[in-house]
mmCIF file with all atom_site columns, C-alpha atoms in Angstrom:
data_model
loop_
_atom_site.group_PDB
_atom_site.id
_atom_site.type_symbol
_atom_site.label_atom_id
_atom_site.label_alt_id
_atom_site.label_comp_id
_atom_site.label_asym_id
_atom_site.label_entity_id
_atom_site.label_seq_id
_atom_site.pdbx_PDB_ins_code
_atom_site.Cartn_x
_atom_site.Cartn_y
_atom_site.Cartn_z
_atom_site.occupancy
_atom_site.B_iso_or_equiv
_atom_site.pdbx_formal_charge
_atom_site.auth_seq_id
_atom_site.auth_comp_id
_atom_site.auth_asym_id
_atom_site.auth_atom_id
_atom_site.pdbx_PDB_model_num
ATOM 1   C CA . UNK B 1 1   ? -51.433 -60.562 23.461  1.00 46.00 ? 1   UNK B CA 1
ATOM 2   C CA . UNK B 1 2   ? -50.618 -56.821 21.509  1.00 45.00 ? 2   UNK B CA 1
ATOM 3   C CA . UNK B 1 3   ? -50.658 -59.316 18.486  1.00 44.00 ? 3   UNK B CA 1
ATOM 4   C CA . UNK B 1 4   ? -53.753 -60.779 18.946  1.00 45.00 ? 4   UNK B CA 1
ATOM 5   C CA . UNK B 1 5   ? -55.450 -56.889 19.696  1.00 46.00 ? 5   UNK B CA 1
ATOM 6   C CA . UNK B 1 6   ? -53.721 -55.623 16.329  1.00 43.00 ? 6   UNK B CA 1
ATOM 7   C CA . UNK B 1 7   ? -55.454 -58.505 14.582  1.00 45.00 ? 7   UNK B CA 1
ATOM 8   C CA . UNK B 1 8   ? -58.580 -57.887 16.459  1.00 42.00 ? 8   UNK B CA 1
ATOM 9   C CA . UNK B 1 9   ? -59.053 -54.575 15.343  1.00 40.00 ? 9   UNK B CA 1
ATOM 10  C CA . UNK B 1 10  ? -57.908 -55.425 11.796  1.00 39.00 ? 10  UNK B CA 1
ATOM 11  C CA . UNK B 1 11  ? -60.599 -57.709 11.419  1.00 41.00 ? 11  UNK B CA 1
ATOM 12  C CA . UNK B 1 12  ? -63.302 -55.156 12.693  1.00 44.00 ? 12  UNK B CA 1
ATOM 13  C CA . UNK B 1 13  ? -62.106 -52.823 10.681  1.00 39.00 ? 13  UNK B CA 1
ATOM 14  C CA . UNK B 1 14  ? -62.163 -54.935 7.502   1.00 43.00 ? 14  UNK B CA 1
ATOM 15  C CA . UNK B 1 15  ? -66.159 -55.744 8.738   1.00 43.00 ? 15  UNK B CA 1
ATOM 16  C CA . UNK B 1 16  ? -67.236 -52.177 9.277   1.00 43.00 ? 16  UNK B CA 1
ATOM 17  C CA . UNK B 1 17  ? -65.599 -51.357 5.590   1.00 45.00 ? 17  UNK B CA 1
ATOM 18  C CA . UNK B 1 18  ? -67.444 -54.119 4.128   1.00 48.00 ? 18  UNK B CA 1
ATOM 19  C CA . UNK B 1 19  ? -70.605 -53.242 5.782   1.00 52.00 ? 19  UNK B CA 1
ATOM 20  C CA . UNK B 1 20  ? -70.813 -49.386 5.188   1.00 59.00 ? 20  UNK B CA 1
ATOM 21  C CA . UNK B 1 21  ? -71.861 -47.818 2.238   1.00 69.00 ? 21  UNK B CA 1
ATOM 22  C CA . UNK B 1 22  ? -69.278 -48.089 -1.233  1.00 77.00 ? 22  UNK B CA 1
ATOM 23  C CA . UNK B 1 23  ? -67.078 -45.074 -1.569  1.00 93.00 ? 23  UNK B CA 1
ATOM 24  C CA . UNK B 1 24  ? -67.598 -43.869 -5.489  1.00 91.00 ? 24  UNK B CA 1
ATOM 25  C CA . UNK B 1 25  ? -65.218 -41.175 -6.504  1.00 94.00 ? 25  UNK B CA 1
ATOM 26  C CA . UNK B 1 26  ? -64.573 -39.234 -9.565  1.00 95.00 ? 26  UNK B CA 1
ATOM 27  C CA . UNK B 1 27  ? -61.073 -39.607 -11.535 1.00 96.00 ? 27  UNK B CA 1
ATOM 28  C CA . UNK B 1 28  ? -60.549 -37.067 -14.030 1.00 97.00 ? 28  UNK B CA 1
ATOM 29  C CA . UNK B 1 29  ? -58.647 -38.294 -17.093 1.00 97.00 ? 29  UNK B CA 1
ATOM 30  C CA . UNK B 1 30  ? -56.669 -37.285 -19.977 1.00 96.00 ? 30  UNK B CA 1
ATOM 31  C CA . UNK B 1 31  ? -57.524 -38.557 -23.394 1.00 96.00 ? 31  UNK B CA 1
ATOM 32  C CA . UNK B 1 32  ? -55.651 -37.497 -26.226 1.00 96.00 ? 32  UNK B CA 1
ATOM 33  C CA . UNK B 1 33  ? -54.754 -38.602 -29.785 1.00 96.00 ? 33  UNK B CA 1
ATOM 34  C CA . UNK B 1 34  ? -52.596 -41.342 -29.903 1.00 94.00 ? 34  UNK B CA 1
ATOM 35  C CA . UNK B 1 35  ? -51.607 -42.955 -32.920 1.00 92.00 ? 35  UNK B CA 1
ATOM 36  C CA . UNK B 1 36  ? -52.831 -46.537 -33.603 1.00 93.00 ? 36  UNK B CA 1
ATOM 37  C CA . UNK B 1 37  ? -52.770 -47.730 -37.293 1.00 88.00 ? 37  UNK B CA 1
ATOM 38  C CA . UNK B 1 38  ? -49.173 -46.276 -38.581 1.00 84.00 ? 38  UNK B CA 1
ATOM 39  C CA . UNK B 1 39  ? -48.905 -44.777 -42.013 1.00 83.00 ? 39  UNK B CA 1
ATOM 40  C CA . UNK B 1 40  ? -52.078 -42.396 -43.414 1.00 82.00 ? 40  UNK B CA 1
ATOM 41  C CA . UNK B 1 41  ? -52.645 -41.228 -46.521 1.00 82.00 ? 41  UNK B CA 1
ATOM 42  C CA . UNK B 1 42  ? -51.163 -37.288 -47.050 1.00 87.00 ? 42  UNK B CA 1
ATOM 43  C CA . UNK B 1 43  ? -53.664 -34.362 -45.776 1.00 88.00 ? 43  UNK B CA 1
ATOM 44  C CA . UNK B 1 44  ? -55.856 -32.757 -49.145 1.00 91.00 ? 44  UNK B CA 1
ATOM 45  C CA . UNK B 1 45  ? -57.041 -30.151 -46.652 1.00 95.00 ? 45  UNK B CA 1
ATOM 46  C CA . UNK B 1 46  ? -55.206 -27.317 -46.010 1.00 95.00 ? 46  UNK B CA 1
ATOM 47  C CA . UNK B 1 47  ? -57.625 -25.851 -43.244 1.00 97.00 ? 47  UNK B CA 1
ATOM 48  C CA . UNK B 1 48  ? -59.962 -28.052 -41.194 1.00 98.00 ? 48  UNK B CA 1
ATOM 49  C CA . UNK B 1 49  ? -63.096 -26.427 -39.466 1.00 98.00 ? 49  UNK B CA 1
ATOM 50  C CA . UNK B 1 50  ? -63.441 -28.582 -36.222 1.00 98.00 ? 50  UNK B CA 1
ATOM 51  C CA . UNK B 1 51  ? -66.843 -27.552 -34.923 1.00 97.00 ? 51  UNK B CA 1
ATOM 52  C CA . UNK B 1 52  ? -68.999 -29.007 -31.821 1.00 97.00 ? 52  UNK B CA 1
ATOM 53  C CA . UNK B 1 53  ? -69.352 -32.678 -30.794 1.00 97.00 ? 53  UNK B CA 1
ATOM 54  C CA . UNK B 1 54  ? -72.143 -33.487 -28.540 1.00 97.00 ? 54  UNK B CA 1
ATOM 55  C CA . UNK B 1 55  ? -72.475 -36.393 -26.040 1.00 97.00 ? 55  UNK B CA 1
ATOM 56  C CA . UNK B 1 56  ? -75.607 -38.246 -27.165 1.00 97.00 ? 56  UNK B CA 1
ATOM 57  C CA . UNK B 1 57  ? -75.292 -41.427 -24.637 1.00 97.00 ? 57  UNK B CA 1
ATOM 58  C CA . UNK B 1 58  ? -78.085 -42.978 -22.766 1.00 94.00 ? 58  UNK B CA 1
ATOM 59  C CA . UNK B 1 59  ? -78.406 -44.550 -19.823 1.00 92.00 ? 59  UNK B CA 1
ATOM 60  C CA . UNK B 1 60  ? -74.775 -43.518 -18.988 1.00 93.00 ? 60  UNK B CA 1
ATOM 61  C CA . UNK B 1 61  ? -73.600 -40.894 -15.990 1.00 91.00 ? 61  UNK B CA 1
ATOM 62  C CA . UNK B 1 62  ? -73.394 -37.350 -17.555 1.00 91.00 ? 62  UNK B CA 1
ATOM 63  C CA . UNK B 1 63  ? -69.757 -36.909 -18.241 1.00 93.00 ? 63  UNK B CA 1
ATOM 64  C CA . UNK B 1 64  ? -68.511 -40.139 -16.812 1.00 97.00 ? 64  UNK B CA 1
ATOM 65  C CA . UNK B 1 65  ? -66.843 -42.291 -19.522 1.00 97.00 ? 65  UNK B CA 1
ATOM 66  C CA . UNK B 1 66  ? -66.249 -45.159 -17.035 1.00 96.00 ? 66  UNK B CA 1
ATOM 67  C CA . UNK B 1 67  ? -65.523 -47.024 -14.307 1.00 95.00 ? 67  UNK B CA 1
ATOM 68  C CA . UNK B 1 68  ? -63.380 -49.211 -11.738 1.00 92.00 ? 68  UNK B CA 1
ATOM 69  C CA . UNK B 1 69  ? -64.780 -51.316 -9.197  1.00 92.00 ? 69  UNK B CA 1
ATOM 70  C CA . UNK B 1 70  ? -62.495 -52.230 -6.773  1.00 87.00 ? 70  UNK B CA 1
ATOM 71  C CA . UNK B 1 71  ? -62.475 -55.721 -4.906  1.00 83.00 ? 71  UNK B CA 1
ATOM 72  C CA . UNK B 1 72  ? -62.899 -53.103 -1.768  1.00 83.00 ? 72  UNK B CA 1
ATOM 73  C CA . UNK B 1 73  ? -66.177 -52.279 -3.893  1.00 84.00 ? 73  UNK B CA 1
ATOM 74  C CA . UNK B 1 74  ? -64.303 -48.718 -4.331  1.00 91.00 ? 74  UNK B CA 1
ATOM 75  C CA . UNK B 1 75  ? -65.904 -47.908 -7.504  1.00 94.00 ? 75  UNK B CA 1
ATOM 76  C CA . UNK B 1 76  ? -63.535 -44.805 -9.416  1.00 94.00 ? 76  UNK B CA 1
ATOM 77  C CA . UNK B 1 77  ? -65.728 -42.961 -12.123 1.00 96.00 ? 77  UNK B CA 1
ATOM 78  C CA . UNK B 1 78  ? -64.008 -41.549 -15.084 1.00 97.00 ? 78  UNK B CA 1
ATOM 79  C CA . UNK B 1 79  ? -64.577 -38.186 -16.157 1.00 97.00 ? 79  UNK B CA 1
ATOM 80  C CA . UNK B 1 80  ? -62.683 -36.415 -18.708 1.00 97.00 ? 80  UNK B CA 1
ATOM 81  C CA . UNK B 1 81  ? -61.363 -33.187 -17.919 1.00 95.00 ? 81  UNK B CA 1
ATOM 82  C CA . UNK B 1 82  ? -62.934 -31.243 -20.472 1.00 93.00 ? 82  UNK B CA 1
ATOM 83  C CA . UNK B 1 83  ? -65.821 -32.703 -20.958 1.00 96.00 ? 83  UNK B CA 1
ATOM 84  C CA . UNK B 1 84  ? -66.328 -35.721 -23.452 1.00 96.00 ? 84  UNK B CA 1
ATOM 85  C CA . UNK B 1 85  ? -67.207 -33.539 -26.205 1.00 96.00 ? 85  UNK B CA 1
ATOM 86  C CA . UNK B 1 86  ? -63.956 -31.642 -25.641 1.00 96.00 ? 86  UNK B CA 1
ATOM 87  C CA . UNK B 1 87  ? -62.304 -34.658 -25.248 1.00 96.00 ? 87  UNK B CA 1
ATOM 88  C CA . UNK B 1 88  ? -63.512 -36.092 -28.348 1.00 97.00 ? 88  UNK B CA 1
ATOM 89  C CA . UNK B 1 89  ? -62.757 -32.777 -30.101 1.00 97.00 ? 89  UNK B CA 1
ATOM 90  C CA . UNK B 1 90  ? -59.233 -32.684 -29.244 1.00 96.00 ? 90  UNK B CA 1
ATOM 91  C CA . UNK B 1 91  ? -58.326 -35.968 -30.320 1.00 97.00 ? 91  UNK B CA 1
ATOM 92  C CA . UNK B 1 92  ? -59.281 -34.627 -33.894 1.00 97.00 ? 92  UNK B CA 1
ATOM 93  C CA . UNK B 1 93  ? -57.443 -32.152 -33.587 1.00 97.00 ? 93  UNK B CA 1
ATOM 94  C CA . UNK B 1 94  ? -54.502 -33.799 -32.734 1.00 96.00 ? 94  UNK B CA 1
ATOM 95  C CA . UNK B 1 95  ? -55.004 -36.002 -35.825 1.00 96.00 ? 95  UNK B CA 1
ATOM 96  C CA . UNK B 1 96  ? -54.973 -32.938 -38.295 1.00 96.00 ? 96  UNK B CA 1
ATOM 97  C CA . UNK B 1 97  ? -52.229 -31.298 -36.405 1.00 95.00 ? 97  UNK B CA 1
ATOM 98  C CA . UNK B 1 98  ? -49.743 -34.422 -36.657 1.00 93.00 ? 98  UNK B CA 1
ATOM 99  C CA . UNK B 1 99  ? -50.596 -34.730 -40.293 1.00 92.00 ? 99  UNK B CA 1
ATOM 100 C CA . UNK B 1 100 ? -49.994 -30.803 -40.682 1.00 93.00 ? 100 UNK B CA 1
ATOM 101 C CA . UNK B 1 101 ? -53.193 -29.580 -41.291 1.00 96.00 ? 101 UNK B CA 1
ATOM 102 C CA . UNK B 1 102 ? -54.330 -25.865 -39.981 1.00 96.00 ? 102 UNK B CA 1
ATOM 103 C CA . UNK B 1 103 ? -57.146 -26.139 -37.394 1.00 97.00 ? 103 UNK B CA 1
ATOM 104 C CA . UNK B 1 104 ? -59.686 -23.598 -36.471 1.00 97.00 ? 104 UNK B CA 1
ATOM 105 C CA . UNK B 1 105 ? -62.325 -24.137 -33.787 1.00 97.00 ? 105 UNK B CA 1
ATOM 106 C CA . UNK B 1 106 ? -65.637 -23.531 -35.000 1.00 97.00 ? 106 UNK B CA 1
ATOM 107 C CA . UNK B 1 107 ? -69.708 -24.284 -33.318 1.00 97.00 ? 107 UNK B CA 1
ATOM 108 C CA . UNK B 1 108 ? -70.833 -26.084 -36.403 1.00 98.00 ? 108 UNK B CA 1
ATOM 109 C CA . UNK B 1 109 ? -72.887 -28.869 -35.700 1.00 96.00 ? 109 UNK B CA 1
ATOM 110 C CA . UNK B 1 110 ? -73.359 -30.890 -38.378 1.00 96.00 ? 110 UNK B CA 1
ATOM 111 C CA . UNK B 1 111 ? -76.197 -28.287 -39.944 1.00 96.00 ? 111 UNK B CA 1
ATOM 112 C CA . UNK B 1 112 ? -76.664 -27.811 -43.942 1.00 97.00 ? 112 UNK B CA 1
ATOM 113 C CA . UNK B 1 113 ? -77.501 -24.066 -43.638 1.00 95.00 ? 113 UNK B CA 1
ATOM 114 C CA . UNK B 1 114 ? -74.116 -23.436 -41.517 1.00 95.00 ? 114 UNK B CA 1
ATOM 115 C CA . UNK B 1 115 ? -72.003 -25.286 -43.473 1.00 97.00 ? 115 UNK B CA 1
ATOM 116 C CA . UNK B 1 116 ? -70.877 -22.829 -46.202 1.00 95.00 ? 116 UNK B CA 1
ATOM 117 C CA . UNK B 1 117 ? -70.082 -19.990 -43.652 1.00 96.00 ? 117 UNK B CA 1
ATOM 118 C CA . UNK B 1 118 ? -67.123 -22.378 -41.980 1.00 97.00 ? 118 UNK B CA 1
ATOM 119 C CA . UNK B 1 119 ? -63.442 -21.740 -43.277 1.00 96.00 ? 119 UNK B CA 1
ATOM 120 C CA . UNK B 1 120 ? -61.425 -23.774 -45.034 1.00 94.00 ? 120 UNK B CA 1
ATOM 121 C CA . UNK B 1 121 ? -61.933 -27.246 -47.233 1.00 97.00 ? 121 UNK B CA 1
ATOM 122 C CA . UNK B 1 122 ? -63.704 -29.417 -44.696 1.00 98.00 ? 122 UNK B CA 1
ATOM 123 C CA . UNK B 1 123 ? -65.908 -29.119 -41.848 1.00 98.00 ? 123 UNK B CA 1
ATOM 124 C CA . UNK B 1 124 ? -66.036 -31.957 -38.954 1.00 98.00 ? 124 UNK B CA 1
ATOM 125 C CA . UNK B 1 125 ? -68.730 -32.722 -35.728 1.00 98.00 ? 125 UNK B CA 1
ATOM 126 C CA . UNK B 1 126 ? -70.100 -35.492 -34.383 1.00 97.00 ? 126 UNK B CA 1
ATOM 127 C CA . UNK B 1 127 ? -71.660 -37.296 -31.823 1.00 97.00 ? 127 UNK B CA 1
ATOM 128 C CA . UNK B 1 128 ? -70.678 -39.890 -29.129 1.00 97.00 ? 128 UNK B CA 1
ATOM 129 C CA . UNK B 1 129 ? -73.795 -42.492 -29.608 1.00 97.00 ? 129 UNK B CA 1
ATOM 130 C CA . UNK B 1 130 ? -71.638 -44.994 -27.407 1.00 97.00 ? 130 UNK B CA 1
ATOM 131 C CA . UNK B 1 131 ? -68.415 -44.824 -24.654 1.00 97.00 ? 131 UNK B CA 1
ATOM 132 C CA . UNK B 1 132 ? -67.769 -46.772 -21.582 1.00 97.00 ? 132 UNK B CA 1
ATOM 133 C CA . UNK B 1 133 ? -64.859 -48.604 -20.335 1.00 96.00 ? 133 UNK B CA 1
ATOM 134 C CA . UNK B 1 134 ? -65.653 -50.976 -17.065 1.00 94.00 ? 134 UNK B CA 1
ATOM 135 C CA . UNK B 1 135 ? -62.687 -52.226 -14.963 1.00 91.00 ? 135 UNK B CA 1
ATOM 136 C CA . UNK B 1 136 ? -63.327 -55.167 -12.255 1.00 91.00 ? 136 UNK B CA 1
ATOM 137 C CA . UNK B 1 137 ? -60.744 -55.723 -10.019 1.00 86.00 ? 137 UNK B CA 1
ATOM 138 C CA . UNK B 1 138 ? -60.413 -59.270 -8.326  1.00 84.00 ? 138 UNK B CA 1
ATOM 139 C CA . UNK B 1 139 ? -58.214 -60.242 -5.685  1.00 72.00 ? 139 UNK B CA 1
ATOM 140 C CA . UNK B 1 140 ? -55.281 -60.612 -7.881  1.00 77.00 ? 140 UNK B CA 1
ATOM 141 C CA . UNK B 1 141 ? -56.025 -59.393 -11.193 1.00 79.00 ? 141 UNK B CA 1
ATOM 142 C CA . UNK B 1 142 ? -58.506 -56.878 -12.884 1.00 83.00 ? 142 UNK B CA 1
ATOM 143 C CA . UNK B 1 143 ? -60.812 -57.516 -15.987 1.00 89.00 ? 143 UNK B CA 1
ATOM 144 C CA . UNK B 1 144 ? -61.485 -54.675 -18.483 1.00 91.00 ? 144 UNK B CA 1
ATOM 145 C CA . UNK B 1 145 ? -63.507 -54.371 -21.932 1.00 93.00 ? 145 UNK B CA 1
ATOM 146 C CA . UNK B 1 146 ? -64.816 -50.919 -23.626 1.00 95.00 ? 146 UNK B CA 1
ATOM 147 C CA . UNK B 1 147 ? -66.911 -49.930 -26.161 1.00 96.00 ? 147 UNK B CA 1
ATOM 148 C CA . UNK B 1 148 ? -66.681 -46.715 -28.471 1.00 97.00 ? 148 UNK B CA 1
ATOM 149 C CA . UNK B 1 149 ? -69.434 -45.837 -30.999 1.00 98.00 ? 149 UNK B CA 1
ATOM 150 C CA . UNK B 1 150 ? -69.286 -42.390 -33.082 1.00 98.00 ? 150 UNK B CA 1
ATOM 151 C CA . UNK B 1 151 ? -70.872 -40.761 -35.622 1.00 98.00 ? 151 UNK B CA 1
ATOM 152 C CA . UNK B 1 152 ? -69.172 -38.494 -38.043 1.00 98.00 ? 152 UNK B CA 1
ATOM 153 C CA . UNK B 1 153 ? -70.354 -35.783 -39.406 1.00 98.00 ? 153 UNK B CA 1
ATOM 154 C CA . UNK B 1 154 ? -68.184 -33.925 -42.581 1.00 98.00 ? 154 UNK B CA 1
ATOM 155 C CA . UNK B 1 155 ? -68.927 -31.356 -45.002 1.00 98.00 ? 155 UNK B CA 1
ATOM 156 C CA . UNK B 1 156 ? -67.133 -29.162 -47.599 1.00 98.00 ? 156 UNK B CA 1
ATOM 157 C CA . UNK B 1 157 ? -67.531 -25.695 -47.265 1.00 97.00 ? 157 UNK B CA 1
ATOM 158 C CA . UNK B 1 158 ? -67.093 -25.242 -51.297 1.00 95.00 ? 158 UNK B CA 1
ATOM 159 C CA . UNK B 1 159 ? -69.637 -28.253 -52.766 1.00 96.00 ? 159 UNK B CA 1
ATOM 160 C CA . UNK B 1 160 ? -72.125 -27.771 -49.532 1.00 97.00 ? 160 UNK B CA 1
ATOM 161 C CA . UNK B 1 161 ? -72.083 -31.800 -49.294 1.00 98.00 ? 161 UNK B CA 1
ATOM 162 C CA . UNK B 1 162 ? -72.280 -33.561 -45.900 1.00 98.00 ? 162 UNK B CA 1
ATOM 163 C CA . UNK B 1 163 ? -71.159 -37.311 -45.531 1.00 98.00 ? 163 UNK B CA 1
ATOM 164 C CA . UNK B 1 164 ? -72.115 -38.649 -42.159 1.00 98.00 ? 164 UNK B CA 1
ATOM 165 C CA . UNK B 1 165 ? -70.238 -42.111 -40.969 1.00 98.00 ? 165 UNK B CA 1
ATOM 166 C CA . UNK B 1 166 ? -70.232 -44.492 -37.779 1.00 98.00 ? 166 UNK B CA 1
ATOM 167 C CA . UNK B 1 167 ? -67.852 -46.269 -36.693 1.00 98.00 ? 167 UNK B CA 1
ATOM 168 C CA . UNK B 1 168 ? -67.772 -48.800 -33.369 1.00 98.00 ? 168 UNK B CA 1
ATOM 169 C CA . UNK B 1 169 ? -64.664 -50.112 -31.715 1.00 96.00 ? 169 UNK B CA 1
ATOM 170 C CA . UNK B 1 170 ? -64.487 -52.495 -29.259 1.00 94.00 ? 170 UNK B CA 1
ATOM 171 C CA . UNK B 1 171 ? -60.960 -53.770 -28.033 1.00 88.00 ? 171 UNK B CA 1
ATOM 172 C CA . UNK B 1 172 ? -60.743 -57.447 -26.943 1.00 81.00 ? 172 UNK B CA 1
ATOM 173 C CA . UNK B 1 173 ? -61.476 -58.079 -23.476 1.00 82.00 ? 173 UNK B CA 1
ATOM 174 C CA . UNK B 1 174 ? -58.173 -57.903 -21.479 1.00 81.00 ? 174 UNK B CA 1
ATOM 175 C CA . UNK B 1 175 ? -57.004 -58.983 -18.017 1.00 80.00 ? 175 UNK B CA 1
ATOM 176 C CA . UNK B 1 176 ? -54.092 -57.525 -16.176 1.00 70.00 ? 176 UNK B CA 1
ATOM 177 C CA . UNK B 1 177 ? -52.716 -57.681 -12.619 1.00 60.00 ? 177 UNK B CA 1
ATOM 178 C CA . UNK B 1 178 ? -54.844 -54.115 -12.178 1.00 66.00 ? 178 UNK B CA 1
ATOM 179 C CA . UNK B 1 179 ? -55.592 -51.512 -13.857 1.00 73.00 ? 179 UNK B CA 1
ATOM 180 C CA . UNK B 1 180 ? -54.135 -48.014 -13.394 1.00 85.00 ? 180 UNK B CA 1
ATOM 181 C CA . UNK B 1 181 ? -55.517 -44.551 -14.048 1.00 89.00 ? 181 UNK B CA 1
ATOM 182 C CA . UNK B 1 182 ? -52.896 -44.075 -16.832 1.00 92.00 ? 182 UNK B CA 1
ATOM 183 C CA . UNK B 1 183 ? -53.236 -47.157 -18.713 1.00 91.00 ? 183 UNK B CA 1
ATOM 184 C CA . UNK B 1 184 ? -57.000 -46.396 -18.626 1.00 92.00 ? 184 UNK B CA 1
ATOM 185 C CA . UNK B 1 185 ? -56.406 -42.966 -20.143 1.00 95.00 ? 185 UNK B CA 1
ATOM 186 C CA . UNK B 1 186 ? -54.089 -44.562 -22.584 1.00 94.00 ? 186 UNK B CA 1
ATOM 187 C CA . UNK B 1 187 ? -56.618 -47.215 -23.569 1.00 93.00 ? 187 UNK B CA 1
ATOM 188 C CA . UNK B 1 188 ? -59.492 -44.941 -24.280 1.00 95.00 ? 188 UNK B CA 1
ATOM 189 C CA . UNK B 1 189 ? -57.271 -42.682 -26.019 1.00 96.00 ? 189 UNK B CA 1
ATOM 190 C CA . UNK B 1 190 ? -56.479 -45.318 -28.434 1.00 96.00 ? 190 UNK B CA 1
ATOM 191 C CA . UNK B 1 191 ? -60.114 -46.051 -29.056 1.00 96.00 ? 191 UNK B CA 1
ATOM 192 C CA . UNK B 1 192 ? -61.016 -42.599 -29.616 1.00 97.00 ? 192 UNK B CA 1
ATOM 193 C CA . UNK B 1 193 ? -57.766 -42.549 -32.446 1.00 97.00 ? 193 UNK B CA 1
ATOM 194 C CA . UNK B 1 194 ? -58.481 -45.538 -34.458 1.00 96.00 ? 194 UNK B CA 1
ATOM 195 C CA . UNK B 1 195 ? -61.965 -44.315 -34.647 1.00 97.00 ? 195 UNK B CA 1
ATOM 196 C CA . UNK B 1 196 ? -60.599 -40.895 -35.905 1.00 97.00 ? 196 UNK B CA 1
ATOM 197 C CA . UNK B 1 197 ? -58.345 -42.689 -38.343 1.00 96.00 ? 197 UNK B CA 1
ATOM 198 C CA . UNK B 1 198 ? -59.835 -45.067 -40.129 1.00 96.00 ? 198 UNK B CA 1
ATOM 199 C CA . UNK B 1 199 ? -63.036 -41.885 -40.692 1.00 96.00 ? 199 UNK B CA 1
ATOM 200 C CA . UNK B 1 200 ? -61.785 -39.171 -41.398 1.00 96.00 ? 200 UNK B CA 1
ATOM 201 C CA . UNK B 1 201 ? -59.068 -40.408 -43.796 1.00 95.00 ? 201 UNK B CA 1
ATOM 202 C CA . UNK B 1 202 ? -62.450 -41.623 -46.724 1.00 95.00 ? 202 UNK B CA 1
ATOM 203 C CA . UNK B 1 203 ? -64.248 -38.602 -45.696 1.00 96.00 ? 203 UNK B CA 1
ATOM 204 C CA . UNK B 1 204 ? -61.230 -36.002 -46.502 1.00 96.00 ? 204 UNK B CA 1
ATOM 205 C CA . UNK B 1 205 ? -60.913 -37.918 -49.727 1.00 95.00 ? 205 UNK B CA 1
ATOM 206 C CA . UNK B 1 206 ? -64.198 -37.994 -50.555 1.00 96.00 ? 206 UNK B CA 1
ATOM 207 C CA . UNK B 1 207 ? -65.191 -34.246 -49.765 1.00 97.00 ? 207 UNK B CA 1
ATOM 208 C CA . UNK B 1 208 ? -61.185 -32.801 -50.542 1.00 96.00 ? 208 UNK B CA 1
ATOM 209 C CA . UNK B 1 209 ? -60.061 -34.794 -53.077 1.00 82.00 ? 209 UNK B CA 1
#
């Protein structure tokens, strides 16, 4: 009889959670560079001016990068914790500072007339035109796919000339048993670095030499 009760009440709980309203949280993530395509060509800048990168999405959550739904209907939003600009930013930096390069953090912002204040040989911004990553979890598996879209903007401080470049990358669509906050992180991260590597490689050469 205690067994039939438990189940009872299982049951109405699993009702009431289906019927009420779906819990959305926030999940702050980590995205970083992470090496994708091996081997680059050596650094021709010495110093790198890494100025602002602005999030120019639409139709997207302000700050929110992503999302898991749950087969709860859970949905987990994921937000970057500083900011996709930042995050975006730091991934560049972490590609000049594993090839060697000297960083400093500047506000340029992609603008002719600032250009030939900023220090050293090149000058980098951007903007994130396209980012999501959407997660669907089944009863036993999940379903993923993402899309990354940038523009680049570079410029050389000595010649005053600015090459701007866009780049999309869109991973295959993958399924997995689920799909866990740090594989998530790990996946954009990779995104965000092959976008960074195969730019910013033509645009040093181009602009450095």
């Amino acid at each position: 009889m205690r067994a039939i009760r438990s189940c009872a009440l299982l049951i109405s709980l699993l009702v009431a959670a289906g019927c009420g309203a779906p819990i959305v949280r926030d999940v702050p993530v980590t995205l970083q560079y992470a090496p994708v395509l091996g081997q680059l060509p050596p650094p021709s800048a010495r110093t790198v001016a890494v100025g602002l990168f602005r999030d120019a999405r639409e139709g997207r959550p302000e700050g929110i990068v992503g999302e898991r739904v749950h087969f709860t209907r859970e949905t987990d939003r994921f937000k970057p914790k500083d900011g996709l600009p930042g995050a975006l930013a730091a991934v560049a930096e972490g590609y000049f500072a594993k090839r060697g390069t000297r960083i400093e953090r500047t506000r340029w912002d992609g603008s002719p007339d600032q250009l030939w204040s900023q220090p050293g040989d090149l000058a980098i911004s951007g903007r994130v035109i396209q980012m999501w990553f959407s997660a669907t979890d089944f009863a036993t598996r999940g379903e993923a796919a993402s899309i990354i879209r940038l523009e680049i903007i570079a410029g050389s401080p000595k010649s005053g000339t600015i090459i701007t470049k866009t780049i999309q990358i869109e991973p295959s669509k993958k399924s997995h048993l689920f799909f866990q906050t740090r594989e998530i992180e790990g996946w954009l991260s990779a995104s965000l670095s092959e976008a960074i590597e195969r730019v910013l490689p033509e645009l040093e050469r181009r602009l450095v030499g």
